Coordinates of C-alpha atoms in Angstrom, one line a residue:
X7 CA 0.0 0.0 0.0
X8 CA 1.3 3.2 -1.0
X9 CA 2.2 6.0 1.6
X10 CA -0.4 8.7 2.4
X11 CA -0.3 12.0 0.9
X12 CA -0.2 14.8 3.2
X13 CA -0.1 18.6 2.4
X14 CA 0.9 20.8 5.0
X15 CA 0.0 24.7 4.5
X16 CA 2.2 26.7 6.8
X17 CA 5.6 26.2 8.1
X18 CA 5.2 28.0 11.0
X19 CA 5.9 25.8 14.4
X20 CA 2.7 24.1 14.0
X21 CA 3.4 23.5 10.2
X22 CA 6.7 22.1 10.6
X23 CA 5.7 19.8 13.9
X24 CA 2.9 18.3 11.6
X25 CA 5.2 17.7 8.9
X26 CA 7.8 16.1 11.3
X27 CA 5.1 13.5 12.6
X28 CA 3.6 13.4 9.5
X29 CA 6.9 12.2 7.8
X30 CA 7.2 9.9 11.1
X31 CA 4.1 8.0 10.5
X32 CA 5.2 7.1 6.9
X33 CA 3.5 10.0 4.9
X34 CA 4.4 11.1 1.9
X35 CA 4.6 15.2 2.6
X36 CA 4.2 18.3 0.7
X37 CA 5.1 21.6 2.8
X38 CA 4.0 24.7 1.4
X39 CA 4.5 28.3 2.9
X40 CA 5.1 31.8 1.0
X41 CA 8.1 32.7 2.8
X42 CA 12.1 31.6 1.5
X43 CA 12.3 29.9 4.8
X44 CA 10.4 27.9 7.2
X45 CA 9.8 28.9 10.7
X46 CA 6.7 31.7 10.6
X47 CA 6.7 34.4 12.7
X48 CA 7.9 33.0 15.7
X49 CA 11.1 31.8 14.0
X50 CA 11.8 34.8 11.1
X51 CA 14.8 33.4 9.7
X52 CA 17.6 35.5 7.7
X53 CA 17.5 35.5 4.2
X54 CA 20.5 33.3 2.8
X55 CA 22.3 36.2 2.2
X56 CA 22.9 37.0 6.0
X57 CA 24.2 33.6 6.7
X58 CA 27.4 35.1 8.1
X59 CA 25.3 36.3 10.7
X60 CA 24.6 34.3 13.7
X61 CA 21.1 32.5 12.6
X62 CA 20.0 31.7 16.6
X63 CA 20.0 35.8 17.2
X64 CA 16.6 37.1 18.6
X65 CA 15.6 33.6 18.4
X66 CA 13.9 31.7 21.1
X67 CA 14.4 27.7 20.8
X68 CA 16.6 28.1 17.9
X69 CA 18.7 24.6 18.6
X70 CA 15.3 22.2 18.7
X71 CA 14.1 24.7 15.9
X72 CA 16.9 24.2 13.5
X73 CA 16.8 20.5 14.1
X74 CA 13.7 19.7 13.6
X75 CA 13.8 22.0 9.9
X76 CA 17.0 19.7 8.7
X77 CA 15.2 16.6 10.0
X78 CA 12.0 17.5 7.8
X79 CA 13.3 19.3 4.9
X80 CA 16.1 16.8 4.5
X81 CA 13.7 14.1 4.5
X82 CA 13.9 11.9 1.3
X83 CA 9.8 11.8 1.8
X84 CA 9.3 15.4 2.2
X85 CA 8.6 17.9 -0.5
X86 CA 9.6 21.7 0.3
X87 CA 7.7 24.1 -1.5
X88 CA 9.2 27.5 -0.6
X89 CA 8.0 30.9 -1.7
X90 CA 4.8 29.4 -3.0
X91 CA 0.7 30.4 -2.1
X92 CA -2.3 28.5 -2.1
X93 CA -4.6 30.7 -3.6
X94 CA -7.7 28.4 -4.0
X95 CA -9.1 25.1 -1.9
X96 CA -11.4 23.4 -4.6
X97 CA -14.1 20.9 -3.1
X98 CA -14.3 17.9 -4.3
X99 CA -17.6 15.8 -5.6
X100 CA -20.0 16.3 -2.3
X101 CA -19.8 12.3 -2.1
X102 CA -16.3 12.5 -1.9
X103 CA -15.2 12.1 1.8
X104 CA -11.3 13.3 1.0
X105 CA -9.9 16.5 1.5
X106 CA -9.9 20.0 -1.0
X107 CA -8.0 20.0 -4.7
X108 CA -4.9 22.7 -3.2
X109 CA -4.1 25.3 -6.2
X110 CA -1.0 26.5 -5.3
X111 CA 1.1 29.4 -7.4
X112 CA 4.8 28.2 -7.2
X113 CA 8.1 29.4 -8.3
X114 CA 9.7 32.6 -10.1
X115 CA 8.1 33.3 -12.6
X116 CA 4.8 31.7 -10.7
X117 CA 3.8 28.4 -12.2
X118 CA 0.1 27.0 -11.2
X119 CA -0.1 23.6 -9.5
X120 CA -3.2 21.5 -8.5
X121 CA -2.3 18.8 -5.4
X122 CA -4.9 16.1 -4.7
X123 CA -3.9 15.1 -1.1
X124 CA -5.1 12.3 0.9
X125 CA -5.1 14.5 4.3
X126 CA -4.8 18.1 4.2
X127 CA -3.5 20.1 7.8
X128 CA -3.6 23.6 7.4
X129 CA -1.3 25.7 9.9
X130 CA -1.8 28.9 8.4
X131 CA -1.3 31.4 11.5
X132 CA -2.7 34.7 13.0
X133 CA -1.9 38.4 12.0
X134 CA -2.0 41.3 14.2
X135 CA -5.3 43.2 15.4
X136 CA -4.4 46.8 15.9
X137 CA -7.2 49.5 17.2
X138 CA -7.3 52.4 15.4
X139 CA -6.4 55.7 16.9
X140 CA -5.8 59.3 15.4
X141 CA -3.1 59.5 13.6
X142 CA -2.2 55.8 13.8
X143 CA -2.4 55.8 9.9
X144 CA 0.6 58.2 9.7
X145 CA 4.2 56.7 8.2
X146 CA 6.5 55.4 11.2
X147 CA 3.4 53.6 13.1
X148 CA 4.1 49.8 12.8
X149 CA 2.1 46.6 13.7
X150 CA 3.7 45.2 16.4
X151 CA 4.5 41.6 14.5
X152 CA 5.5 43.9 11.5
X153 CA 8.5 45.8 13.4
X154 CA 9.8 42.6 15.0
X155 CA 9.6 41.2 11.4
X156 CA 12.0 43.6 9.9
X157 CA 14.1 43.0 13.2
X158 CA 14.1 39.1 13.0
X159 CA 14.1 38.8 8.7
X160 CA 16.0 41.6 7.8
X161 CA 17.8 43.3 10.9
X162 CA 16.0 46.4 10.0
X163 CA 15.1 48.6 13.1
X164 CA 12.0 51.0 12.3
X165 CA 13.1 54.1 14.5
X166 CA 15.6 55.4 17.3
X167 CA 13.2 56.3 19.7
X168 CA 10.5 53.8 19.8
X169 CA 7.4 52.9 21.7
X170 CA 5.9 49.7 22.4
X171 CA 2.5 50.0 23.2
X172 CA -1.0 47.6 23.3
X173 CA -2.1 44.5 25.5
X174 CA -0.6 41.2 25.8
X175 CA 3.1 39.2 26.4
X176 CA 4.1 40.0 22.7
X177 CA 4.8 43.4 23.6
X178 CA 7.8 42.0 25.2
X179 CA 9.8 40.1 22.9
X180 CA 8.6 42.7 20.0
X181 CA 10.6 45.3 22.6
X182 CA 13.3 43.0 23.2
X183 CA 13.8 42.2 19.4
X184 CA 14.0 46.0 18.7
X185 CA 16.5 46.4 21.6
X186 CA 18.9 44.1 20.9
X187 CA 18.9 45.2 17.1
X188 CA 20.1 48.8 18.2
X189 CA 16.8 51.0 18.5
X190 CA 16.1 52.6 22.0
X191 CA 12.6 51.8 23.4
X192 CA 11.0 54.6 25.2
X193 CA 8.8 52.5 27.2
X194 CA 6.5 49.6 27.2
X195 CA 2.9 50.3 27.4
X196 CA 0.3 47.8 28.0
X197 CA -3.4 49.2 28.4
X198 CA -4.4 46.4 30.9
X199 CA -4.7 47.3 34.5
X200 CA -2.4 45.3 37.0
X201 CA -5.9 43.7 38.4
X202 CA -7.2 42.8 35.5
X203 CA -3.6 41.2 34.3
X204 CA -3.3 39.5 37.7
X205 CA -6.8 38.3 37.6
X206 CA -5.8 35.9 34.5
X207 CA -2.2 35.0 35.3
X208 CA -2.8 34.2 39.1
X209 CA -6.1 32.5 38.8
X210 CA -4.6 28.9 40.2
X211 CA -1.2 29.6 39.7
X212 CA -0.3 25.8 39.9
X213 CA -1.6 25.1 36.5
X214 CA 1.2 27.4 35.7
X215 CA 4.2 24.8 36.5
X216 CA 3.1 23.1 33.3
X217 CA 4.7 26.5 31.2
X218 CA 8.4 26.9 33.0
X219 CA 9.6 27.2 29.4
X220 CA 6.9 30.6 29.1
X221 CA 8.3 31.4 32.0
X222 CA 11.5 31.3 31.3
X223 CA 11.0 33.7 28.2
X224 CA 9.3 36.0 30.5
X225 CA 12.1 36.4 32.3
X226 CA 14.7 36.8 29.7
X227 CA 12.5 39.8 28.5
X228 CA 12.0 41.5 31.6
X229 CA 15.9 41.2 32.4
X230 CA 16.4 42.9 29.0
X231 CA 14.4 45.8 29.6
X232 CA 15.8 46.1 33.1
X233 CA 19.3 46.1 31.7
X234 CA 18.4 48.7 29.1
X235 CA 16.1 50.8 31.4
X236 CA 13.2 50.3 29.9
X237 CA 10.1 51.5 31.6
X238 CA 6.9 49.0 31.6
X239 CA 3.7 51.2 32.2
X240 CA 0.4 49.3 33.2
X241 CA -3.2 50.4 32.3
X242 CA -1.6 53.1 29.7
X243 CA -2.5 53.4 26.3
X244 CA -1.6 55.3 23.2
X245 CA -4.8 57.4 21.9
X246 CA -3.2 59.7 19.5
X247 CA -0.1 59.6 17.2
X248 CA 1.1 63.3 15.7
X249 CA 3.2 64.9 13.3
X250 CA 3.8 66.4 10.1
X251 CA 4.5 63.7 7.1
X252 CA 5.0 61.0 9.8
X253 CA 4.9 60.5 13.4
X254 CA 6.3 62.9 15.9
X255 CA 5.3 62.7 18.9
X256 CA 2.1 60.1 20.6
X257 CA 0.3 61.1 23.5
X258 CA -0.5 58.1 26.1
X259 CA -3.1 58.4 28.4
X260 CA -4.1 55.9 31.8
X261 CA -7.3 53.9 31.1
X262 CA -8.9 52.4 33.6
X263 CA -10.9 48.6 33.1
X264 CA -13.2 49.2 30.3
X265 CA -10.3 51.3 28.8
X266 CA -12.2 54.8 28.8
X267 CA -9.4 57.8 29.4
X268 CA -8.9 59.2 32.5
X269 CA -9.0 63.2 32.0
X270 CA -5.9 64.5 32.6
X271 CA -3.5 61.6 32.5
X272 CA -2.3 63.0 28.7
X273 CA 0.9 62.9 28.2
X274 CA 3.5 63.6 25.5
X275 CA 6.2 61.5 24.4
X276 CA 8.7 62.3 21.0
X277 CA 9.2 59.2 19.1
X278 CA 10.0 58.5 15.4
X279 CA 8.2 54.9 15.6
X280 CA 5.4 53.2 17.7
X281 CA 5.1 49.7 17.4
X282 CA 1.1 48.7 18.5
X283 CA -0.4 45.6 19.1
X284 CA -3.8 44.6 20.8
X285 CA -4.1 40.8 20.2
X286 CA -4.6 38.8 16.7
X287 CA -6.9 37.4 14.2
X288 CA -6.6 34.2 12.5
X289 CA -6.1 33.7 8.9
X290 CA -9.4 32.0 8.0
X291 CA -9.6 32.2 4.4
X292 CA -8.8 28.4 3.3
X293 CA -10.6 26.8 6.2
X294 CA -13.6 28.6 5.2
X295 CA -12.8 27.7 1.8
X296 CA -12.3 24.3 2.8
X297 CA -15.9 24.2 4.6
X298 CA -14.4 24.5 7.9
X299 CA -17.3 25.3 10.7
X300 CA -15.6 28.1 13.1
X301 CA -16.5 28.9 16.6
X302 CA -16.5 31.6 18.7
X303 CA -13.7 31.0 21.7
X304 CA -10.6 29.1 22.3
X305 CA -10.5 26.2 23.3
X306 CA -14.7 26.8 23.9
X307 CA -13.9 28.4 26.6
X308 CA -16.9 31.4 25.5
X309 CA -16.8 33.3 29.1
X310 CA -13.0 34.1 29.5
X311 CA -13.9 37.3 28.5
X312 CA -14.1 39.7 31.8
X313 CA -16.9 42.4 31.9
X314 CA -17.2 45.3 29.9
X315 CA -14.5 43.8 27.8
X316 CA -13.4 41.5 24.9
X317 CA -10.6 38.7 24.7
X318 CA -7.6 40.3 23.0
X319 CA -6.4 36.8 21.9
X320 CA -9.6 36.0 20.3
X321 CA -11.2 38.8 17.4
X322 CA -12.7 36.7 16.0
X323 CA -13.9 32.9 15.6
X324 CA -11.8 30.1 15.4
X325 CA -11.6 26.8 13.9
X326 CA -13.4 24.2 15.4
X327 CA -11.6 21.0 16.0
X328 CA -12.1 18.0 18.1
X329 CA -9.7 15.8 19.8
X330 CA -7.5 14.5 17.1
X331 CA -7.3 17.7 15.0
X332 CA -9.6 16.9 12.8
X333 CA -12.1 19.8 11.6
X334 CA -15.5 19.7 10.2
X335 CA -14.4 18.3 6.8
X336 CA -13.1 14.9 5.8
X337 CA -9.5 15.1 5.7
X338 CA -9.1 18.6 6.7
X339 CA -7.1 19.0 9.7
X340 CA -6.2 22.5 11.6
X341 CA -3.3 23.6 13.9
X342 CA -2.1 26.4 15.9
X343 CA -3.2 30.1 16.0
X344 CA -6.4 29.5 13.4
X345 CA -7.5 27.5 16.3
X346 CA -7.0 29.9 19.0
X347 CA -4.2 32.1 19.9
X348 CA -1.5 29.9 22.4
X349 CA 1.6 31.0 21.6
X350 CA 4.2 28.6 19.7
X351 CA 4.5 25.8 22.0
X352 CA 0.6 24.8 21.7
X353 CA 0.7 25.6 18.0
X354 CA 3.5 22.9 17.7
X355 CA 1.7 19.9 20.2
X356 CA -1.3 20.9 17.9
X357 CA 0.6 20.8 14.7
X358 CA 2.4 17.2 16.1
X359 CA -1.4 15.7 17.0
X360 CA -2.6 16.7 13.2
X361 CA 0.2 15.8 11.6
X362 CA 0.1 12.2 13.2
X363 CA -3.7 11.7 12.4
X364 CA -3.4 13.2 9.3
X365 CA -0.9 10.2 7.9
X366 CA -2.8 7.4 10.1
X367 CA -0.6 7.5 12.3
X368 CA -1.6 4.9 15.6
X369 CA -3.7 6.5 17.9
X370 CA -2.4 5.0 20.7
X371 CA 0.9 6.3 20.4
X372 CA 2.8 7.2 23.6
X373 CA 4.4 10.3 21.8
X374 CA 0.3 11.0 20.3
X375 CA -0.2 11.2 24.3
X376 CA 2.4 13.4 25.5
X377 CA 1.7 16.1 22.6
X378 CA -2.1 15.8 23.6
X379 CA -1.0 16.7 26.4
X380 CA 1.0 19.3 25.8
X381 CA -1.8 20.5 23.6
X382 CA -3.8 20.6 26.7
X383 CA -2.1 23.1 28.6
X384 CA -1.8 25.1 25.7
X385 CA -5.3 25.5 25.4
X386 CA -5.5 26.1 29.0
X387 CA -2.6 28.6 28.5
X388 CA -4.6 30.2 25.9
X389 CA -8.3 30.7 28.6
X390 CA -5.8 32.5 30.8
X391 CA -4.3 34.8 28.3
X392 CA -7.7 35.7 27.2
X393 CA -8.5 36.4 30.5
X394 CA -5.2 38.5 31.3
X395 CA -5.3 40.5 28.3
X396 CA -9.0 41.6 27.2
X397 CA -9.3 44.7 25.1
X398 CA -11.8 47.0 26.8
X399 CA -15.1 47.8 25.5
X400 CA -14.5 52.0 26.0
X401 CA -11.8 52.0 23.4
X402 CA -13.8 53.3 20.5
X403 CA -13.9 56.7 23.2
X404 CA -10.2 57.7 21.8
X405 CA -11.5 58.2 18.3
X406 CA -12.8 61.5 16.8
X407 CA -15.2 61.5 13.8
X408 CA -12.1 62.0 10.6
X409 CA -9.9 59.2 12.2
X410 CA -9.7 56.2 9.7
X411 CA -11.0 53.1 10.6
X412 CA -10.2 51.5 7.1
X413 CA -7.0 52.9 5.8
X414 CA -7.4 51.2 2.2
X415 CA -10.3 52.8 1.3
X416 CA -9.7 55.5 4.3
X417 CA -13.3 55.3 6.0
X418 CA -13.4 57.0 8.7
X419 CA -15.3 56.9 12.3
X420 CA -17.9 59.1 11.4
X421 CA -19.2 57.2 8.4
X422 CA -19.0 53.9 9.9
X423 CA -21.2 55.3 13.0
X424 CA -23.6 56.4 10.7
X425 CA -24.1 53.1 8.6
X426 CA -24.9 51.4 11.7
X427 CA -27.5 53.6 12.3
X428 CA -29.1 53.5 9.3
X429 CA -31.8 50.9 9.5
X430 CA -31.6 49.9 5.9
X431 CA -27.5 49.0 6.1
X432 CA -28.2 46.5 9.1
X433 CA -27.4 43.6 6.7
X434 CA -23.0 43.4 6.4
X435 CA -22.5 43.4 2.6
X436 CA -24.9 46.4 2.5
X437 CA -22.9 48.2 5.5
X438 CA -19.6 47.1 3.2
X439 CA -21.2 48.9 -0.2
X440 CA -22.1 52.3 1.7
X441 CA -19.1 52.4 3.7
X442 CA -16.4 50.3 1.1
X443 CA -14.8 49.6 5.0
X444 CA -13.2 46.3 3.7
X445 CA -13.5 46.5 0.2
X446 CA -9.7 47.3 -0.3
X447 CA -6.6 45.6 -0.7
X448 CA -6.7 43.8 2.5
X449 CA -10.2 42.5 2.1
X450 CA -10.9 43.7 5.7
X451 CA -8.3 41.5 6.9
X452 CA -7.2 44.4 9.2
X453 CA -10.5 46.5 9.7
X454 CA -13.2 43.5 9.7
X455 CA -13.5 42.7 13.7
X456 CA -13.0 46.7 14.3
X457 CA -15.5 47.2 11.8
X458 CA -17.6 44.6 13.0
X459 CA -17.6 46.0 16.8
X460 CA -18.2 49.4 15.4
X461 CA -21.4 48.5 14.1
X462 CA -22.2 46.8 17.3
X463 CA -22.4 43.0 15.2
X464 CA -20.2 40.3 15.7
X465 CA -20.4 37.8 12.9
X466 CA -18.9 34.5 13.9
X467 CA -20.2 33.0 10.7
X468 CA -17.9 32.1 7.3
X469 CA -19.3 35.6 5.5
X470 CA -16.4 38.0 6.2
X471 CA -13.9 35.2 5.7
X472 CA -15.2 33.8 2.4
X473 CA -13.0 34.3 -0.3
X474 CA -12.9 31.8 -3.0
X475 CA -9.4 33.2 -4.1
X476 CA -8.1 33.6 -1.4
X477 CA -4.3 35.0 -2.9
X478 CA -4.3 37.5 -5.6
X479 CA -3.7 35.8 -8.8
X480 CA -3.0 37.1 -12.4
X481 CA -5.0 36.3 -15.2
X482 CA -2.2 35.6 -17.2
X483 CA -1.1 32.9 -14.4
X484 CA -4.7 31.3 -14.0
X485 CA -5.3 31.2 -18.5
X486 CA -2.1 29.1 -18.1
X487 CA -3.4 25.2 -17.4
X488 CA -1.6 23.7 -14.2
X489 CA 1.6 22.1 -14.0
X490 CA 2.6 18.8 -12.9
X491 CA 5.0 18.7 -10.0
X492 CA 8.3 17.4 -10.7
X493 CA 8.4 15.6 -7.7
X494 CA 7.1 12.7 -5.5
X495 CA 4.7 12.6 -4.2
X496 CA 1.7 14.1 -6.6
X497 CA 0.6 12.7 -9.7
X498 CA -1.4 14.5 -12.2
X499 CA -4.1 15.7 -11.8
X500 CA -6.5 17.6 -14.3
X501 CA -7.9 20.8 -14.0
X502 CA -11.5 20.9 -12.4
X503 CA -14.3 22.9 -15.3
X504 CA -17.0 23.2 -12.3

């Protein structure tokens, strides 16, 4: 009997742990992920240029990492697809019980592909959430994940004198990143209230001996900003960024629970970047497109949210998975951040549990058991964030009536307010047409949950993630019929007319 086929979308840590077990089991495995290297966000490699630089640098894990990529991609069963996208999950007959047809764009210039795997896991990640504010539109304000990005991939710092600012842990290794690359950060600023953040990290602090390695990070980041002086502010928030062609100067402000401003706690700080972050959203383009059914909380666990707030780990849903990884759809496995935000080490159990199911792996498998339960305390790691970290319910106080709420098409406050209360723009796609909030570029990948809390709705159906092409493509790429992979393991397969 031939080996299973398994395609892998995502090399991020839960990619590349379900490739590993995948390729352990006996599969046959095709890993697919735009980037030049694997490793995601969490492990943002150097491009091959920079290999006289030292590759662990800013890098958490790097030994186990850089093992387990030479132990997959060296694999004489494992197919590396670099630099390539899936643009398109095709369903199958509805009698068919196997996974999607994966059309993936691969190679320079892009060549189209169709892969008919026998398991499909997709690992596709999160991006970050940012709150709009005034001025956070203006040149020299980053995404959190994008500034340590340029740090980790490129050793690019994005100012001198830089804030950090938002809710949640990754404020601190984004900070610690930009540190050690050079920049000086002004300050840390995370709009959660010490009650609030001790509420979720102290609530039975013995589940927390299961995360020594979380807290071992923890404390490497906090001993970097002690060493550099670096002030960490609690229940402060950024609520305006100024200047004239970029940003100058950002005014902070103390919130208190529901993060409404407390009058008279401005203040002033000169910067020439601010890095924000308040949380993520998953990626849920191809699990809609594979059929996936989504639910609202991590883990199912629908009241961490405290009062008069929302979780800042979960804007919103996820996808649903049971026991074993497997989603909704035959075939279709999911892992790490598109099935709530955990941080890497639950993102790789999850990715090691799909990617062992996923080639028929034995069930009963002692090493099956220990990353189910690692998987475990991830999830339970991931109530507890949500808890720590909510993102108040008063935030949409900082915003005036001009500031943009969707920079691609530049909507701003003002008009979204007053499609909501329009009666006859209750319906989404009708709000989307008299707004055009999320009819831009991004697809209202970056405004949708704003949007979406705006208006007062929270959609936790497939609508604002349906996209059946889900990558742009060009129409000179998609007239061209599909290639057949040179390699093992994918044999031809003919484009589908329906």
């Amino acid at each position: 009997m031939s080996a299973r086929h398994v395609v892998v979308v995502g090399a991020g840590p839960a990619g590349l742990a379900a490739a590993d077990t995948a390729l352990a089991a006996g599969a046959q495995v095709t890993l697919i992920d735009s980037a030049e290297r694997p490793g995601g966000q969490y492990h943002r490699m150097l491009p091959e240029a920079y290999e006289a630089a030292d590759p662990g640098a800013l890098q958490h894990g790097y030994r186990s990492f850089d093992r387990r990529v030479r132990r997959v991609l060296e694999h004489p069963r494992c197919d590396w697809w670099a630099e390539s996208s899936v643009w398109a999950l095709e369903r199958r007959d509805p009698a068919s019980d196997g996974p999607p047809l994966v059309h993936v764009l691969r190679g320079t210039p892009r060549r189209r592909h169709v892969l008919e795997p026998d398991a499909l896991v997709l690992a596709v990640g999160a991006h970050d959430r940012v709150l709009p504010f005034p001025g956070w539109d203006l040149p020299g304000v980053y995404t959190a994940g994008a500034a340590q990005a340029l740090v980790k991939g490129e050793r690019v710092v994005v100012g001198d004198r830089v804030v950090v600012a938002g809710t949640g842990p990754f404020l601190l290794p984004v900070a610690t990143s930009l540190l050690e690359a050079g920049s000086r950060v002004l300050a840390v600023l995370e709009a959660g209230g010490p009650a609030s953040v001790a509420r979720g990290w102290l609530r039975r602090p013995w589940e927390l001996g299961s995360q020594l390695g979380k807290s071992g990070e923890l404390l490497s980041y906090t001993g970097a900003l002690a060493r550099h002086r670096v002030p960490y502010r609690m229940g402060r928030a950024v609520v305006e960024a100024r200047g004239d062609g970029r940003v100058e100067e950002i005014v902070s402000a103390r919130v208190r629970a529901d993060w409404s401003v407390v009058p008279g706690s401005e203040r002033v700080i000169a910067v020439d970047a601010l890095c924000v972050g308040h949380g993520f959203t998953p990626q849920l383009e191809l699990p809609v497109a594979a059929g996936c059914e989504l639910r609202r909380a991590p883990g199912g666990a629908a009241g961490s949210s405290t009062a008069g707030s929302t979780s800042a780990s979960s804007a919103g849903p996820f996808v649903a998975v049971d026991d074993e990884q497997r989603t909704s759809r035959p075939g279709v496995y999911a892992a790490g951040e598109i099935t709530g935000i955990a941080g890497a080490p639950a993102a790789r159990a999850e990715g090691a549990v799909a990617g062992w199911i996923a080639a028929g792996g034995d069930p009963g498998s002692r090493a099956l058991a220990t990353s189910r339960r690692s998987r475990d305390q991830g999830r339970a790691f991931a109530a507890r964030l949500a808890l720590a970290h909510p993102v108040g319910r008063a935030w949409p106080g900082w915003l005036r009536p001009d500031t943009v709420v969707c920079r691609c098409e530049e909507t701003t406050y003002e008009a979204v307010c007053r499609s909501a209360a329009d009666p006859t723009g209750t319906e989404p796609r009708v709000a989307k047409l008299a707004t055009r909030a999320g009819l831009g570029p991004c697809q209202a990948r970056v405004c949708g949950p704003t949007v979406a809390e705006l208006r007062g709705t929270t959609d936790t159906g497939t609508g604002p993630y349906h996209r059946p092409v889900a990558e742009p493509i060009r129409l000179g790429e998609l007239a061209r019929p599909p290639e057949t992979p040179s390699s093992f393991p994918n044999s031809p397969v003919e484009e589908s007319t329906s």
